[in-house]
PDB file of C-alpha atoms in Angstrom:
ATOM      1  CA  MET D 207     -17.162  -2.326  -7.765  1.00 88.00           C
ATOM      2  CA  THR D 208     -14.187  -4.240  -6.753  1.00 94.00           C
ATOM      3  CA  ILE D 209     -10.493  -3.343  -6.234  1.00 96.00           C
ATOM      4  CA  TYR D 210      -9.871  -4.658  -9.695  1.00 97.00           C
ATOM      5  CA  ASP D 211     -11.980  -1.951 -11.315  1.00 97.00           C
ATOM      6  CA  TYR D 212      -9.381   0.725 -10.398  1.00 97.00           C
ATOM      7  CA  SER D 213      -6.306   1.932 -12.143  1.00 97.00           C
ATOM      8  CA  PHE D 214      -3.386   4.268 -11.084  1.00 97.00           C
ATOM      9  CA  SER D 215      -0.456   6.051 -12.571  1.00 96.00           C
ATOM     10  CA  LYS D 216       2.912   4.509 -11.508  1.00 96.00           C
ATOM     11  CA  LEU D 217       5.000   6.856  -9.363  1.00 96.00           C
ATOM     12  CA  THR D 218       7.347   7.570 -12.088  1.00 91.00           C
ATOM     13  CA  GLY D 219       6.781   7.327 -15.861  1.00 84.00           C
ATOM     14  CA  ASN D 220       3.471   7.646 -17.752  1.00 87.00           C
ATOM     15  CA  GLU D 221       2.422   4.116 -17.204  1.00 94.00           C
ATOM     16  CA  THR D 222      -1.095   3.501 -15.975  1.00 96.00           C
ATOM     17  CA  VAL D 223      -1.433   0.104 -14.082  1.00 97.00           C
ATOM     18  CA  PRO D 224      -4.955  -1.609 -13.869  1.00 98.00           C
ATOM     19  CA  LEU D 225      -5.388  -3.070 -10.524  1.00 98.00           C
ATOM     20  CA  SER D 226      -6.795  -6.183 -12.352  1.00 97.00           C
ATOM     21  CA  ASP D 227      -3.105  -7.049 -13.165  1.00 97.00           C
ATOM     22  CA  PHE D 228      -2.917  -8.186  -9.517  1.00 98.00           C
ATOM     23  CA  ARG D 229      -6.005 -10.447  -9.621  1.00 97.00           C
ATOM     24  CA  ASN D 230      -5.431 -13.887  -7.702  1.00 97.00           C
ATOM     25  CA  GLN D 231      -2.636 -12.393  -5.585  1.00 98.00           C
ATOM     26  CA  VAL D 232      -2.613 -11.615  -1.958  1.00 98.00           C
ATOM     27  CA  LEU D 233      -2.084  -7.739  -1.623  1.00 98.00           C
ATOM     28  CA  LEU D 234      -1.151  -5.394   1.038  1.00 98.00           C
ATOM     29  CA  ILE D 235      -2.142  -2.081   0.261  1.00 98.00           C
ATOM     30  CA  VAL D 236      -0.472   0.817   2.034  1.00 98.00           C
ATOM     31  CA  ASN D 237      -0.504   4.578   2.246  1.00 98.00           C
ATOM     32  CA  THR D 238       3.155   5.598   2.691  1.00 98.00           C
ATOM     33  CA  ALA D 239       5.181   8.729   3.322  1.00 97.00           C
ATOM     34  CA  SER D 240       8.961   9.285   3.062  1.00 97.00           C
ATOM     35  CA  LYS D 241       9.329  11.787   6.025  1.00 96.00           C
ATOM     36  CA  CYS D 242       7.345  10.002   8.674  1.00 96.00           C
ATOM     37  CA  GLY D 243       8.229   8.397  11.927  1.00 95.00           C
ATOM     38  CA  PHE D 244       6.849   5.177  10.377  1.00 96.00           C
ATOM     39  CA  THR D 245       8.838   5.611   7.161  1.00 97.00           C
ATOM     40  CA  PRO D 246      11.248   2.695   8.228  1.00 97.00           C
ATOM     41  CA  GLN D 247       8.292   0.348   7.553  1.00 98.00           C
ATOM     42  CA  TYR D 248       9.384   0.450   4.022  1.00 98.00           C
ATOM     43  CA  ASP D 249      12.112  -1.844   4.959  1.00 97.00           C
ATOM     44  CA  GLY D 250       9.659  -4.506   6.299  1.00 98.00           C
ATOM     45  CA  LEU D 251       7.300  -3.992   3.514  1.00 98.00           C
ATOM     46  CA  GLU D 252      10.075  -4.691   1.135  1.00 98.00           C
ATOM     47  CA  LYS D 253      11.206  -7.835   2.899  1.00 98.00           C
ATOM     48  CA  LEU D 254       7.740  -9.292   2.941  1.00 98.00           C
ATOM     49  CA  TYR D 255       7.417  -8.413  -0.764  1.00 98.00           C
ATOM     50  CA  GLU D 256      10.837  -9.986  -1.504  1.00 98.00           C
ATOM     51  CA  SER D 257       9.974 -13.147   0.570  1.00 98.00           C
ATOM     52  CA  TYR D 258       6.522 -13.910  -0.789  1.00 98.00           C
ATOM     53  CA  LYS D 259       6.249 -12.221  -4.386  1.00 98.00           C
ATOM     54  CA  ASP D 260       6.932 -15.546  -6.063  1.00 98.00           C
ATOM     55  CA  GLN D 261       3.995 -16.977  -4.193  1.00 97.00           C
ATOM     56  CA  GLY D 262       1.588 -14.636  -5.421  1.00 98.00           C
ATOM     57  CA  PHE D 263       2.025 -11.569  -2.789  1.00 98.00           C
ATOM     58  CA  THR D 264       2.489  -7.972  -3.812  1.00 98.00           C
ATOM     59  CA  VAL D 265       2.658  -4.786  -1.644  1.00 98.00           C
ATOM     60  CA  LEU D 266       1.044  -1.655  -3.351  1.00 98.00           C
ATOM     61  CA  GLY D 267       2.454   1.559  -2.077  1.00 98.00           C
ATOM     62  CA  PHE D 268       0.519   4.882  -2.373  1.00 98.00           C
ATOM     63  CA  PRO D 269       2.561   8.040  -1.148  1.00 98.00           C
ATOM     64  CA  SER D 270       0.534  10.678   0.371  1.00 97.00           C
ATOM     65  CA  ASP D 271       1.297  14.037   1.935  1.00 95.00           C
ATOM     66  CA  SER D 272      -2.093  14.259   3.676  1.00 96.00           C
ATOM     67  CA  PHE D 273      -0.703  14.056   7.129  1.00 95.00           C
ATOM     68  CA  LEU D 274       1.585  17.080   7.923  1.00 93.00           C
ATOM     69  CA  SER D 275       2.946  17.074   4.207  1.00 94.00           C
ATOM     70  CA  GLN D 276       5.548  14.090   4.891  1.00 95.00           C
ATOM     71  CA  GLU D 277       6.011  13.386   1.190  1.00 95.00           C
ATOM     72  CA  PHE D 278       8.088  15.004  -1.317  1.00 95.00           C
ATOM     73  CA  ALA D 279       6.521  17.234  -3.666  1.00 93.00           C
ATOM     74  CA  ASP D 280       8.513  15.436  -6.708  1.00 93.00           C
ATOM     75  CA  SER D 281       7.701  11.794  -7.616  1.00 94.00           C
ATOM     76  CA  GLU D 282      11.174  11.253  -8.830  1.00 94.00           C
ATOM     77  CA  LYS D 283      12.606  12.379  -5.417  1.00 96.00           C
ATOM     78  CA  THR D 284       9.983   9.939  -3.662  1.00 96.00           C
ATOM     79  CA  ALA D 285      11.097   7.064  -5.779  1.00 95.00           C
ATOM     80  CA  GLU D 286      14.755   7.855  -5.476  1.00 96.00           C
ATOM     81  CA  PHE D 287      14.491   7.978  -1.685  1.00 97.00           C
ATOM     82  CA  CYS D 288      12.666   4.749  -1.504  1.00 96.00           C
ATOM     83  CA  LYS D 289      15.135   2.915  -3.638  1.00 96.00           C
ATOM     84  CA  LEU D 290      18.202   4.229  -2.112  1.00 96.00           C
ATOM     85  CA  ASN D 291      17.206   4.141   1.458  1.00 97.00           C
ATOM     86  CA  TYR D 292      14.925   0.911   1.676  1.00 97.00           C
ATOM     87  CA  GLY D 293      15.739  -0.797  -1.699  1.00 97.00           C
ATOM     88  CA  VAL D 294      11.861  -0.491  -2.436  1.00 97.00           C
ATOM     89  CA  THR D 295      11.133  -2.638  -5.587  1.00 97.00           C
ATOM     90  CA  PHE D 296       7.347  -3.126  -4.982  1.00 98.00           C
ATOM     91  CA  PRO D 297       4.786  -1.043  -7.137  1.00 97.00           C
ATOM     92  CA  LEU D 298       4.501   2.589  -6.025  1.00 98.00           C
ATOM     93  CA  PHE D 299       1.968   4.837  -7.470  1.00 97.00           C
ATOM     94  CA  GLN D 300       1.372   8.712  -8.079  1.00 96.00           C
ATOM     95  CA  LYS D 301       0.972  10.586  -4.624  1.00 95.00           C
ATOM     96  CA  SER D 302      -2.735  10.966  -3.637  1.00 95.00           C
ATOM     97  CA  LYS D 303      -4.859  12.369  -0.993  1.00 97.00           C
ATOM     98  CA  MET D 304      -5.782  10.180   1.987  1.00 97.00           C
ATOM     99  CA  LYS D 305      -8.709  12.343   3.392  1.00 95.00           C
ATOM    100  CA  GLY D 306     -11.480  14.725   2.525  1.00 94.00           C
ATOM    101  CA  LYS D 307     -13.465  14.823  -0.566  1.00 93.00           C
ATOM    102  CA  GLU D 308     -10.385  14.197  -2.696  1.00 95.00           C
ATOM    103  CA  ILE D 309      -9.417  10.912  -1.110  1.00 96.00           C
ATOM    104  CA  ASN D 310      -7.873   8.276  -3.513  1.00 97.00           C
ATOM    105  CA  PRO D 311     -11.076   6.478  -4.664  1.00 97.00           C
ATOM    106  CA  LEU D 312      -9.369   3.022  -3.779  1.00 97.00           C
ATOM    107  CA  PHE D 313      -8.952   3.922  -0.321  1.00 97.00           C
ATOM    108  CA  ARG D 314     -12.515   5.181  -0.113  1.00 97.00           C
ATOM    109  CA  TYR D 315     -13.456   1.826  -1.286  1.00 97.00           C
ATOM    110  CA  LEU D 316     -11.129   0.110   1.170  1.00 97.00           C
ATOM    111  CA  LEU D 317     -12.677   2.036   4.018  1.00 97.00           C
ATOM    112  CA  ASP D 318     -16.114   1.472   3.043  1.00 96.00           C
ATOM    113  CA  GLU D 319     -15.528  -2.402   2.634  1.00 95.00           C
ATOM    114  CA  SER D 320     -13.723  -2.844   5.779  1.00 95.00           C
ATOM    115  CA  GLY D 321     -15.999  -0.544   7.952  1.00 95.00           C
ATOM    116  CA  GLU D 322     -13.112   1.808   9.025  1.00 95.00           C
ATOM    117  CA  LYS D 323     -13.906   5.374   9.316  1.00 95.00           C
ATOM    118  CA  LYS D 324     -10.936   7.220   7.950  1.00 96.00           C
ATOM    119  CA  ILE D 325      -7.285   6.677   7.213  1.00 97.00           C
ATOM    120  CA  THR D 326      -5.714   7.535  10.514  1.00 95.00           C
ATOM    121  CA  TRP D 327      -2.027   8.482   9.501  1.00 97.00           C
ATOM    122  CA  ASN D 328       0.704   7.130   7.146  1.00 97.00           C
ATOM    123  CA  PHE D 329       1.237   3.426   6.868  1.00 98.00           C
ATOM    124  CA  ASN D 330      -2.180   2.241   7.165  1.00 98.00           C
ATOM    125  CA  LYS D 331      -2.389  -1.222   5.796  1.00 98.00           C
ATOM    126  CA  PHE D 332      -5.203  -3.250   4.060  1.00 98.00           C
ATOM    127  CA  LEU D 333      -4.703  -6.887   3.744  1.00 98.00           C
ATOM    128  CA  VAL D 334      -6.656  -8.355   0.536  1.00 98.00           C
ATOM    129  CA  ASP D 335      -7.058 -11.944  -0.247  1.00 98.00           C
ATOM    130  CA  ARG D 336      -6.797 -13.558  -3.723  1.00 97.00           C
ATOM    131  CA  ASP D 337     -10.442 -12.885  -4.365  1.00 96.00           C
ATOM    132  CA  GLY D 338     -10.014  -9.150  -3.939  1.00 96.00           C
ATOM    133  CA  LYS D 339     -11.820  -9.250  -0.509  1.00 96.00           C
ATOM    134  CA  ILE D 340     -10.450  -7.087   2.428  1.00 97.00           C
ATOM    135  CA  VAL D 341      -9.253  -9.602   5.217  1.00 96.00           C
ATOM    136  CA  HIS D 342      -7.879  -6.852   7.665  1.00 97.00           C
ATOM    137  CA  TYR D 343      -7.107  -3.358   8.235  1.00 97.00           C
ATOM    138  CA  TYR D 344      -4.051  -2.514  10.249  1.00 97.00           C
ATOM    139  CA  GLY D 345      -3.216   0.952  11.773  1.00 96.00           C
ATOM    140  CA  SER D 346       0.337   2.603  11.406  1.00 97.00           C
ATOM    141  CA  ARG D 347       1.756   1.107  14.391  1.00 97.00           C
ATOM    142  CA  THR D 348       1.382  -2.460  13.130  1.00 98.00           C
ATOM    143  CA  LYS D 349       4.690  -3.215  11.854  1.00 98.00           C
ATOM    144  CA  PRO D 350       4.801  -5.257   8.496  1.00 98.00           C
ATOM    145  CA  GLU D 351       6.498  -8.157  10.003  1.00 97.00           C
ATOM    146  CA  ALA D 352       3.655  -8.670  12.356  1.00 98.00           C
ATOM    147  CA  ILE D 353       1.303  -9.287   9.399  1.00 97.00           C
ATOM    148  CA  GLU D 354       3.698 -12.083   7.933  1.00 98.00           C
ATOM    149  CA  SER D 355       1.797 -14.982   9.328  1.00 97.00           C
ATOM    150  CA  GLU D 356      -1.528 -13.812   8.187  1.00 98.00           C
ATOM    151  CA  ILE D 357       0.015 -13.458   4.692  1.00 98.00           C
ATOM    152  CA  GLN D 358       1.197 -16.852   4.806  1.00 97.00           C
ATOM    153  CA  THR D 359      -2.121 -18.122   5.666  1.00 97.00           C
ATOM    154  CA  LEU D 360      -3.669 -16.575   2.763  1.00 98.00           C
ATOM    155  CA  LEU D 361      -0.955 -17.618   0.344  1.00 98.00           C
ATOM    156  CA  LYS D 362      -1.717 -21.277   1.134  1.00 95.00           C
ATOM    157  CA  LYS D 363      -5.492 -21.013   0.339  1.00 86.00           C
TER     158      LYS D 363
END
């Protein structure tokens, strides 16, 4: 199994996106939430995406309400909130679980591969290189801009 073996439905609409569409890109995979103290990180994530998308970098956002139900129940409302408040244009996928038996299978894979035990809160981040290998795990308190130099290094490889 690799990250490229997974497919997910976009946040809005019926389109399913295989992660193989992002092969050979540097990825920052993030569990997100719209009503969390870390929600302003959407701004930093979008800035990273805008700065480096033409060099082969993508942020993949996975909304979740696994921690204190901090995500809207309605996907359209989540999409509208992210666009209006933070200008989010990077891919967002359907809301998913981040803990328990129903954890999103991609995040189970990311945890297993990184050696991390669990998703601790919203805005945990996994940096993945162009070969689909997990380079680094960052907790919620790590702001997106703190990851920028590592992204730049991976993009040069």
